[in-house]
Amino acid sequence: MKCLVTGSNVKVLGKAVHSLSRIGDELYLEPLEDGLSLRTVNSSRSAYACFLFAPLFFQQYQAAIPGQDPLRCKILMKSFLSVFRSLAMLEKTVEKCCISLNGRSSRLVVQLYCKYGVRKTHNLSFQDCESLQAVFDPAVCPHVLCAPARVLGEAVLPFPPALAEVTLGIGRGHRIILRSYQEEADSTVKAMVTEMSIGGEDFQQLQAQEGVAITFCLKEFRGLLSFAESANLSLSIYFDGPGRPAIFAIKDSLLDGHFVLATLSEPDPHPQDLRAPELQQPAPQLQAHSTPHLDDFALDDIDSYMIAMETTVGSEGSRTLPSTSLSPGFQPHCSPGSHSEEEDDTEPSTVPGTPPPKKFRSLFFGSILAPAHSPQGPSPVLAEDSEGEG
Amino acid sequence: MKFRAKLVDAACLNNFTRVSNMIAKLAKTCTLRISPDKLNFILSDKVANGGVSMWCELEQENFFSEFQMEGVSAENNAIYLELTSENLSRALKTAQNARVLKIKLTNKHFPCLTVSIELLSVSSSSRVVTHDIPVKVIPRKLWKDLQEPTVPDADVSIYLPVLKTMKSIVEKMKNISNHLIIEANLNGELNLKIETELVCVTTHFKDLGNPPLASENASQDRNSEQMAEVHIDIRKLLQFLAGQQVNPTKATCSKFAF
């Protein structure tokens, strides 16, 4: 395999590696006919990321020596990242970057041709590996959001960099809501809750019902977002209900990127409540007593975080029950013309118009997430074939 | 208890943010006292342990276009809240391009100060950021510890030089010694001094001016050239100087004998 990147594309490649480094510790490099793919997955298998650079991205691209099978390798993310560590340096001094993989040598060679005749050669050791495949299909997801990366960048700006998880949902009036997510386990130290509400008009595509919400890892999402912002691309989010992986995608003529992140789902302790009809229609206001018990929440269910590893489709049952979406009264705190001005703050009960901060309840029980039948399309499966198997 | 306030002026918001940043730099938790005319930020580390105590008063009229509050009761018409100072400054930080900022006391499973910010946006749609800052309501019986400190008559009071200058000097001195000696007299002279076994460094300020002293007797008895001296922990002084974001018209340093 041999490929040559020149000019400003070197920095683009570097930025992609930075984004991938936010997810996993190992980089899977695979030259394909349709381009060079760089993939990674995190240790708990709850996040998968992939960038595919089309042959046109490169000045020269040779996937494999004719007659030979294309080589694949797995390298330590840290090693590969160290080549592209300083993006400023890449932009200022590097003119060309050549990546080559020779079957005979046991090294992945990355050469940076810099100004003033300086050439930096990195020989990185790698491991042979099977292809890291994640089977996912954005077309299967019922909900889609698409916005310029800049809009999403502004949306996450109010959240502290240390925040682990965020909930994304559709509120009343087709507003997109992002809210910081706090684990119940840490309830002794109450943390500040931040919520950002953006009008649907800022989005290029908004195909999702009100009340739908998913919770995912913000840190991992920021990895793709920063790349999309620097490349000035639009970012699409394909998602289903809580518990199902969400797909974040960017695309332009020379590359595309996909980040698949697991979303939080809670096993619902009172399935009978979910079937209650009043919860299935958006209620005009939130009843004060509608706040459920917060301690029924089982958050640390690692299974619900994992992007399905099983190869068999029939194991839907492990992904828990109806997931939950935001309660019917979910709406931004200060939507234009809202009634929040008349709120009476003297009562200790829930302020009307404010959603219960943590518990989600299902609106769509039975429609999307019925565990009885298997999903239509291919289920998102991450299967790293173990060596020796097909 | 009720509290609701609205802030619409950019300059007011800027000042309020700076005050909040200053508090956040000084202590992790602070007390916010809300009364009909004022907002107070109170830090009351026990002075005996070498802590910093601070009383900051803001006239609510200078900041808010709307301000309504109802205290614990008619006789005790105030609200005392304890909160993490960093939360407030972080919330205000997101209000850089705010059209309107609203703060109110709410109860979302626990008492919160909800800061709601409507952002200016290029597009037609509005953007709203809401922060729920968890607060603890301080019970009436603890209010007596949080009253305005009385400033006793000082031996010497002097106007400080530009705080930025003072900060850069004290910062350099911090590397040499843990204690700083401040000397001042009624003649407008101030010395910042550090003394170690190996070296002694003094910075002299002249012509600073002294505020009028409260009691006549004290000033007459005292020789205006005579220096009053205090030893303080340099890091605490730096913490105070570093936190200063509001440009004061006058900063006064007073030395008292206990």
XYZ file of C-alpha atoms in Angstrom:
648
model
C 0.000 0.000 0.000
C 1.282 3.416 -0.819
C -0.402 6.763 -0.675
C 0.752 10.322 -0.969
C -1.049 13.269 0.590
C -0.109 16.781 -0.354
C -0.818 20.341 0.582
C -3.650 21.206 2.910
C -4.916 17.627 2.889
C -2.089 16.701 5.223
C -3.664 18.813 7.903
C -7.071 17.298 7.145
C -5.611 13.842 7.619
C -3.994 14.988 10.834
C -7.249 16.374 12.128
C -8.994 13.113 11.350
C -6.405 11.211 13.354
C -6.928 13.612 16.250
C -10.662 12.955 16.096
C -10.147 9.216 16.057
C -7.786 9.433 18.990
C -10.691 10.692 21.101
C -12.343 7.313 20.666
C -9.927 4.445 20.763
C -6.386 3.403 21.508
C -5.770 1.413 18.380
C -6.074 2.528 14.799
C -7.085 0.065 12.105
C -5.695 1.114 8.773
C -7.137 -0.597 5.735
C -6.547 0.360 2.127
C -9.654 -0.388 0.113
C -10.589 0.080 -3.484
C -12.745 3.053 -2.605
C -10.120 4.624 -0.474
C -8.075 4.466 2.679
C -10.085 3.690 5.749
C -9.018 4.564 9.253
C -11.122 2.997 11.962
C -11.127 2.677 15.687
C -13.317 1.399 18.455
C -13.232 2.129 22.139
C -12.413 -0.435 24.787
C -15.977 -0.857 25.996
C -17.234 -1.166 22.435
C -19.606 1.686 22.961
C -18.108 3.889 20.285
C -16.864 3.218 16.793
C -15.334 5.723 14.430
C -14.330 5.501 10.815
C -12.936 7.873 8.242
C -12.765 6.897 4.586
C -10.533 8.952 2.333
C -11.382 8.577 -1.353
C -8.542 7.946 -3.826
C -8.980 11.510 -5.094
C -7.970 12.801 -1.670
C -4.472 11.567 -2.423
C -2.056 12.703 -5.042
C -1.179 9.053 -5.451
C -3.098 6.130 -4.118
C -2.227 2.498 -4.502
C -4.248 0.182 -2.327
C -2.188 -2.878 -3.028
C 0.539 -4.142 -5.227
C -1.224 -5.842 -8.120
C -1.454 -9.516 -7.517
C -1.230 -9.191 -3.782
C -3.945 -9.007 -1.223
C -4.370 -5.595 0.302
C -2.654 -5.395 3.650
C -4.380 -4.299 6.794
C -2.824 -3.277 9.981
C -3.561 -2.189 13.472
C -1.311 0.389 15.089
C -1.194 2.059 18.432
C -3.179 5.263 18.184
C -0.563 7.056 20.243
C 2.165 6.205 17.759
C 0.219 7.307 14.730
C -1.007 10.431 16.467
C 2.519 11.437 17.407
C 3.298 11.900 13.719
C 0.430 14.345 13.368
C 0.564 15.771 16.874
C 1.110 19.389 16.038
C -1.463 20.531 13.533
C 0.128 23.952 13.373
C 3.411 22.390 12.401
C 1.686 20.268 9.759
C 0.119 23.305 8.245
C 3.221 25.429 8.253
C 6.036 23.117 7.361
C 4.804 19.851 5.897
C 4.467 19.747 2.139
C 3.774 16.090 1.529
C 3.029 13.020 3.549
C 3.653 9.537 2.279
C 2.222 6.474 4.005
C 3.403 3.102 2.863
C 2.948 -0.425 4.014
C 5.171 -3.080 2.700
C 4.348 -6.726 3.223
C 7.955 -7.633 3.669
C 8.929 -5.051 6.212
C 7.146 -5.091 9.506
C 6.825 -1.372 9.670
C 4.269 1.157 8.550
C 6.334 3.982 7.142
C 5.062 7.528 7.373
C 7.245 10.147 5.791
C 6.717 13.842 6.165
C 8.406 15.937 3.499
C 8.882 19.324 5.058
C 10.189 22.662 3.982
C 13.862 23.307 3.536
C 14.536 19.779 2.453
C 13.753 18.277 5.817
C 12.289 14.796 5.681
C 10.930 13.074 8.755
C 10.486 9.344 8.592
C 8.457 7.435 11.125
C 8.647 3.670 11.214
C 5.699 2.416 13.158
C 5.312 -1.153 14.173
C 1.961 -2.701 13.537
C 0.022 -5.867 14.018
C -1.779 -7.818 11.383
C -5.433 -7.906 12.051
C -8.757 -8.823 10.656
C -10.975 -6.123 9.370
C -12.792 -4.069 11.959
C -16.302 -3.988 10.672
C -19.287 -2.319 12.060
C -22.504 -2.999 10.277
C -24.776 -0.061 10.514
C -27.163 1.600 8.181
C -28.238 5.198 8.624
C -31.216 4.559 6.364
C -32.776 2.332 9.007
C -32.899 5.100 11.576
C -36.263 6.813 11.757
C -34.929 10.133 13.004
C -32.486 12.413 11.265
C -31.037 15.761 12.176
C -28.663 17.646 9.972
C -27.027 20.960 10.625
C -23.857 22.820 9.742
C -21.144 21.866 12.185
C -20.962 25.471 13.277
C -24.523 25.353 14.624
C -23.803 22.179 16.571
C -20.553 23.676 17.778
C -22.438 26.648 19.154
C -24.972 24.274 20.668
C -22.382 22.453 22.753
C -20.501 25.579 23.722
C -22.336 26.159 27.029
C -21.404 22.716 28.285
C -18.254 22.264 30.363
C -15.455 20.391 28.569
C -15.446 17.811 31.334
C -19.077 16.841 30.856
C -19.294 13.185 29.950
C -22.783 12.731 28.625
C -25.419 14.848 27.028
C -29.028 14.265 26.112
C -30.251 15.363 22.713
C -33.958 15.598 22.141
C -36.733 17.269 20.246
C -38.824 19.606 22.300
C -42.064 21.356 21.720
C -42.237 23.571 18.700
C -39.581 21.519 16.923
C -36.803 22.880 19.010
C -33.681 20.860 19.421
C -32.694 20.520 23.053
C -29.339 19.531 24.449
C -29.062 18.947 28.136
C -26.250 17.880 30.404
C -26.750 14.418 31.768
C -25.871 13.569 35.326
C -25.521 10.092 36.726
C -27.874 9.522 39.624
C -25.164 7.684 41.492
C -23.409 10.924 42.255
C -26.388 12.590 43.831
C -24.568 13.763 46.949
C -22.745 16.370 44.949
C -25.433 18.049 42.956
C -24.090 19.379 39.731
C -25.280 22.264 37.675
C -27.607 21.263 34.880
C -27.222 23.123 31.627
C -29.695 23.080 28.789
C -29.410 24.575 25.331
C -32.417 25.040 23.105
C -32.123 25.799 19.382
C -34.864 26.426 16.893
C -35.435 23.860 14.170
C -34.945 26.558 11.527
C -31.203 26.376 12.080
C -31.208 22.791 10.951
C -30.951 21.711 7.357
C -32.903 18.582 8.054
C -35.133 17.736 10.946
C -37.001 14.500 10.731
C -37.906 13.486 14.240
C -40.924 13.566 16.459
C -41.303 15.714 19.494
C -40.397 13.952 22.671
C -37.735 11.736 21.176
C -34.421 11.871 22.986
C -31.134 10.020 23.232
C -28.233 10.276 25.648
C -24.705 9.746 24.399
C -21.135 10.541 25.231
C -20.410 14.174 24.535
C -16.649 13.773 24.673
C -16.717 11.267 21.858
C -19.084 13.390 19.817
C -16.795 16.392 20.203
C -14.134 14.408 18.373
C -16.161 14.377 15.169
C -17.614 17.815 15.739
C -14.234 19.510 15.888
C -13.256 17.858 12.630
C -16.490 18.883 10.961
C -16.106 22.462 12.193
C -12.602 22.784 10.844
C -13.644 21.325 7.495
C -16.802 23.427 7.468
C -19.039 20.466 6.780
C -22.559 19.585 7.770
C -23.063 16.931 10.365
C -25.955 14.486 10.243
C -27.272 12.572 13.194
C -29.236 9.408 12.537
C -30.877 7.924 15.562
C -33.579 5.691 16.839
C -34.690 5.362 20.415
C -32.618 5.276 23.592
C -30.439 2.216 23.724
C -30.004 2.037 19.976
C -26.725 3.341 18.601
C -26.732 6.771 17.071
C -24.838 7.450 13.868
C -23.058 10.751 13.359
C -21.946 11.318 9.803
C -20.096 13.843 7.726
C -19.410 13.714 4.063
C -17.781 15.573 1.261
C -16.482 14.653 -2.156
C -13.135 13.464 -0.857
C -13.929 11.827 2.432
C -16.593 10.653 4.730
C -16.637 10.032 8.414
C -18.928 8.026 10.658
C -19.015 7.914 14.400
C -21.381 5.333 15.862
C -22.054 5.906 19.524
C -24.101 3.824 21.898
C -26.908 5.598 23.642
C -28.146 5.189 27.139
C -31.218 3.158 27.804
C -32.823 2.453 31.109
C -34.608 -0.736 31.920
C -38.017 0.470 32.911
C -39.089 -0.846 36.291
C -42.774 -0.151 35.778
C -43.604 -1.331 32.322
C -47.265 -1.102 33.067
C -47.028 2.633 33.574
C -45.648 3.061 30.140
C -48.720 1.655 28.581
C -50.836 4.199 30.342
C -52.538 6.128 27.616
C -51.967 9.600 29.016
C -48.283 9.139 28.562
C -48.690 8.364 24.943
C -50.100 11.670 23.964
C -48.161 14.836 24.511
C -49.814 16.423 27.518
C -50.338 20.167 27.392
C -48.876 20.661 30.838
C -46.921 18.617 33.245
C -48.762 17.515 36.346
C -46.937 18.227 39.548
C -47.128 14.670 40.717
C -46.025 13.211 37.464
C -42.412 13.127 38.514
C -41.513 9.515 39.059
C -39.175 8.124 41.632
C -35.663 8.920 40.700
C -34.080 6.081 42.538
C -35.526 3.437 40.266
C -32.947 4.323 37.796
C -30.373 1.736 36.941
C -27.730 3.557 35.046
C -24.687 1.478 35.307
C -25.967 -1.162 33.035
C -22.939 -1.567 30.845
C -24.872 -3.747 28.468
C -27.052 -0.886 27.492
C -23.987 1.058 26.508
C -22.461 -1.466 24.284
C -22.979 -1.351 20.609
C -24.292 -4.787 19.976
C -21.530 -7.279 19.697
C -23.693 -10.233 18.951
C -23.730 -11.327 15.404
C -27.135 -12.924 15.720
C -30.058 -10.667 15.095
C -32.313 -12.489 17.530
C -30.596 -11.198 20.611
C -32.659 -8.022 20.684
C -33.767 -8.967 24.155
C -30.467 -8.001 25.658
C -30.997 -4.467 24.643
C -33.459 -3.482 27.196
C -37.021 -2.652 27.206
C -38.682 0.231 26.148
C -36.680 2.651 26.324
C -37.771 5.734 27.074
C -38.129 9.022 25.501
C -38.628 12.361 27.063
C -41.816 12.851 28.907
C -44.633 14.519 27.074
C -44.253 17.846 28.712
C -40.684 18.218 27.601
C -40.179 21.714 26.421
C -37.520 24.345 26.624
C -37.489 26.467 29.699
C -37.995 29.705 27.923
C -39.548 29.032 24.613
C -40.750 32.221 23.027
C -44.019 33.275 24.478
C -43.877 30.588 27.089
C -45.739 30.737 30.318
C -42.626 30.671 32.409
C -43.139 34.279 33.395
C -46.105 33.354 35.515
C -44.400 30.519 37.303
C -45.044 30.474 40.946
C -41.845 29.642 42.690
C -43.147 29.454 46.196
C -44.477 25.965 45.902
C -42.072 23.193 46.587
C -43.574 21.022 43.890
C -42.345 20.830 40.368
C -42.519 24.070 38.512
C -44.896 23.654 35.611
C -43.253 23.639 32.281
C -40.049 22.185 33.586
C -39.327 18.664 32.530
C -38.279 16.182 35.173
C -34.579 16.401 34.819
C -33.634 12.791 34.667
C -36.257 10.216 34.195
C -37.425 9.428 30.741
C -40.662 7.832 29.865
C -41.709 6.182 26.735
C -43.977 7.685 24.181
C -43.344 5.105 21.615
C -43.641 1.898 23.490
C -44.631 -0.780 21.103
C -43.984 1.145 17.947
C -40.268 1.118 17.424
C -38.869 -0.930 20.178
C -41.072 -3.976 20.458
C -38.638 -6.663 21.393
C -40.749 -9.387 19.927
C -39.635 -9.027 16.371
C -36.224 -8.370 14.988
C -35.429 -5.060 13.375
C -35.873 -4.529 9.674
C -32.405 -3.722 8.551
C -29.042 -5.011 9.561
C -28.521 -4.438 13.238
C -25.493 -2.446 14.247
C -22.998 -5.061 15.081
C -19.366 -4.723 15.819
C -17.618 -7.909 15.169
C -13.937 -8.142 15.128
C -13.473 -11.555 13.705
C -11.198 -13.519 15.865
C -8.182 -14.843 14.164
C -8.574 -18.110 12.427
C -12.245 -17.626 11.698
C -13.732 -16.471 8.470
C -39.439 32.593 49.189
C -39.369 34.080 45.782
C -36.732 35.677 43.669
C -36.830 36.812 40.103
C -34.604 39.273 38.307
C -33.963 40.328 34.755
C -30.888 41.873 33.253
C -30.889 43.389 29.773
C -27.983 45.806 29.587
C -24.713 44.490 28.159
C -22.501 46.656 30.359
C -24.367 45.589 33.494
C -24.029 41.978 32.464
C -20.328 42.454 31.913
C -19.873 43.919 35.378
C -21.972 41.267 37.016
C -19.939 38.587 35.270
C -16.702 40.172 36.449
C -17.897 40.271 40.042
C -18.879 36.630 39.790
C -15.489 35.691 38.329
C -13.769 37.481 41.162
C -15.769 35.538 43.731
C -15.037 32.270 41.948
C -11.317 32.963 42.185
C -11.472 33.646 45.890
C -13.417 30.732 47.275
C -15.144 27.561 46.249
C -18.443 28.261 47.943
C -20.008 31.555 48.712
C -23.173 32.915 50.202
C -25.548 35.018 48.161
C -27.795 37.281 50.166
C -30.835 38.654 48.385
C -32.689 41.578 49.872
C -35.081 44.082 48.325
C -32.389 46.626 47.406
C -29.178 44.666 47.302
C -27.351 41.553 46.354
C -24.456 40.545 48.560
C -21.761 38.004 47.987
C -20.336 36.861 51.276
C -17.303 34.737 51.935
C -16.692 34.042 55.546
C -13.699 31.870 56.112
C -12.777 32.072 59.750
C -10.189 34.809 59.991
C -8.407 33.114 62.873
C -7.273 30.346 60.537
C -5.778 32.847 58.191
C -8.761 32.626 55.860
C -10.044 35.316 53.607
C -13.360 36.835 54.428
C -15.168 39.096 52.037
C -18.291 41.152 51.866
C -19.388 42.394 48.473
C -22.413 44.583 47.994
C -24.221 45.324 44.761
C -27.083 47.777 44.479
C -29.628 45.764 42.553
C -30.872 48.833 40.713
C -27.509 49.236 39.070
C -27.747 45.881 37.420
C -31.257 44.616 36.958
C -34.112 46.058 34.973
C -36.564 43.955 36.957
C -36.063 42.655 40.462
C -38.601 41.010 42.708
C -38.003 39.142 45.862
C -39.886 37.851 48.841
C -37.834 36.741 51.769
C -38.328 34.075 54.356
C -40.886 36.197 56.178
C -42.074 39.787 56.351
C -39.761 40.652 59.286
C -36.861 38.768 57.788
C -37.196 39.874 54.229
C -34.025 38.323 52.907
C -32.894 35.093 51.283
C -29.526 33.536 52.064
C -28.289 30.939 49.603
C -25.113 28.949 49.553
C -23.745 27.981 46.163
C -20.607 26.885 44.363
C -19.145 30.130 43.061
C -17.736 28.529 39.964
C -21.195 27.459 38.813
C -22.422 31.019 38.689
C -19.387 32.306 36.867
C -19.583 29.450 34.384
C -23.237 30.143 33.755
C -22.580 33.817 33.193
C -19.709 33.006 30.883
C -22.171 31.565 28.392
C -24.057 34.836 28.411
C -21.518 36.706 26.341
C -24.003 37.442 23.572
C -27.127 37.624 25.623
C -30.171 39.620 24.763
C -31.829 38.924 28.059
C -30.624 37.229 31.220
C -33.074 36.087 33.841
C -32.260 34.671 37.239
C -34.808 33.079 39.447
C -35.088 30.853 42.424
C -36.696 27.577 41.474
C -37.276 24.159 42.864
C -36.394 21.317 40.569
C -36.333 18.447 43.042
C -33.936 20.614 45.011
C -33.600 24.362 45.258
C -31.856 25.939 42.293
C -30.929 29.300 41.033
C -31.983 29.103 37.419
C -30.105 31.354 35.064
C -31.847 31.604 31.744
C -30.162 33.327 28.847
C -31.683 34.280 25.555
C -28.899 34.605 23.055
C -28.605 36.966 20.165
C -28.637 34.865 17.091
C -27.944 35.509 13.466
C -30.779 33.332 12.344
C -34.403 34.106 12.960
C -34.827 31.512 15.657
C -34.005 32.263 19.249
C -31.514 30.277 21.223
C -31.959 29.767 24.919
C -29.416 28.474 27.391
C -30.610 27.515 30.840
C -28.452 26.681 33.817
C -29.835 25.219 37.004
C -27.386 25.982 39.766
C -28.045 23.891 42.865
C -28.231 26.023 45.993
C -28.668 25.404 49.671
C -31.014 27.669 51.550
C -29.296 28.893 54.684
C -31.593 28.732 57.692
C -32.470 31.857 59.631
C -30.475 30.818 62.696
C -27.182 31.030 60.794
C -27.793 34.487 59.427
C -25.990 36.235 62.278
C -22.635 34.856 61.097
C -23.147 36.418 57.726
C -23.647 40.047 58.578
C -21.655 42.940 57.279
C -18.343 43.046 59.085
C -17.735 46.192 61.074
C -14.510 47.824 60.112
C -12.772 48.975 63.266
C -10.825 52.216 63.437
C -7.545 51.710 61.764
C -4.105 52.709 62.908
C -3.176 53.539 59.389
C -5.222 53.642 56.232
C -3.711 54.201 52.821
C -4.832 54.175 49.224
C -3.199 51.371 47.275
C -1.235 51.786 44.083
C -2.612 50.366 40.857
C -3.552 46.805 41.773
C -2.051 45.375 38.634
C 1.346 46.781 39.507
C 1.042 45.521 43.016
C 0.082 42.097 41.783
C 3.094 41.737 39.511
C 5.425 42.772 42.293
C 3.914 40.462 44.873
C 3.956 37.631 42.354
C 7.716 37.919 41.962
C 8.152 38.071 45.706
C 6.152 34.912 46.209
C 9.048 32.851 44.899
C 11.348 34.072 47.625
C 9.283 34.081 50.755
C 5.951 32.919 52.127
C 5.349 36.024 54.160
C 5.065 39.572 53.054
C 5.509 42.570 55.266
C 3.353 45.554 54.420
C 4.375 48.840 55.932
C 2.383 52.004 55.567
C 2.239 55.401 57.164
C -0.006 58.405 57.158
C 2.303 60.176 54.773
C 1.170 58.221 51.729
C 4.139 55.863 51.811
C 3.760 52.121 51.395
C 6.456 49.456 51.457
C 6.166 45.845 50.369
C 8.958 43.907 51.948
C 10.202 40.348 52.088
C 12.977 39.196 54.369
C 14.847 35.923 54.268
C 18.214 34.797 55.578
C 19.874 35.507 52.295
C 18.104 38.486 50.939
C 15.774 41.318 51.769
C 13.760 43.017 49.031
C 11.657 46.125 49.485
C 9.497 47.977 47.005
C 8.651 51.557 47.964
C 5.555 53.475 46.892
C 5.252 57.176 47.523
C 2.572 59.826 47.290
C -0.277 57.408 47.554
C -2.562 59.481 49.698
C -4.470 58.502 52.793
C -8.209 58.444 53.277
C -9.517 60.649 56.048
C -9.363 58.794 59.336
C -12.536 58.128 61.229
C -11.378 59.157 64.671
C -9.594 62.455 65.155
C -7.649 61.316 68.207
C -5.786 58.582 66.506
C -4.432 60.774 63.742
C -3.200 63.433 66.103
C -1.321 61.018 68.314
C 0.437 59.332 65.534
C 3.585 60.518 63.875
C 2.782 60.641 60.201
C 6.158 59.223 59.303
C 5.833 56.240 61.561
C 5.234 52.991 59.706
C 2.611 50.500 60.771
C 3.563 46.986 59.881
C 1.715 43.742 59.196
C 2.935 40.325 58.201
C 0.655 38.422 55.922
C 0.641 35.192 53.985
C 1.750 36.083 50.490
C -0.395 33.493 48.796
C -3.565 34.821 50.363
C -2.720 38.320 49.231
C -2.052 37.056 45.740
C -5.327 35.219 45.706
C -7.045 38.479 46.459
C -5.047 40.441 43.897
C -5.497 37.785 41.233
C -9.218 37.832 41.692
C -9.556 41.523 41.111
C -11.363 41.992 37.882
C -13.364 45.021 38.713
C -11.304 48.174 38.378
C -11.701 49.993 41.627
C -11.810 53.739 41.896
C -10.017 53.444 45.159
C -8.581 50.478 47.001
C -7.731 51.016 50.593
C -5.492 49.024 52.854
C -6.001 49.518 56.541
C -4.004 48.149 59.367
C -5.597 47.432 62.705
C -4.156 46.389 65.976
C -6.078 43.606 67.702
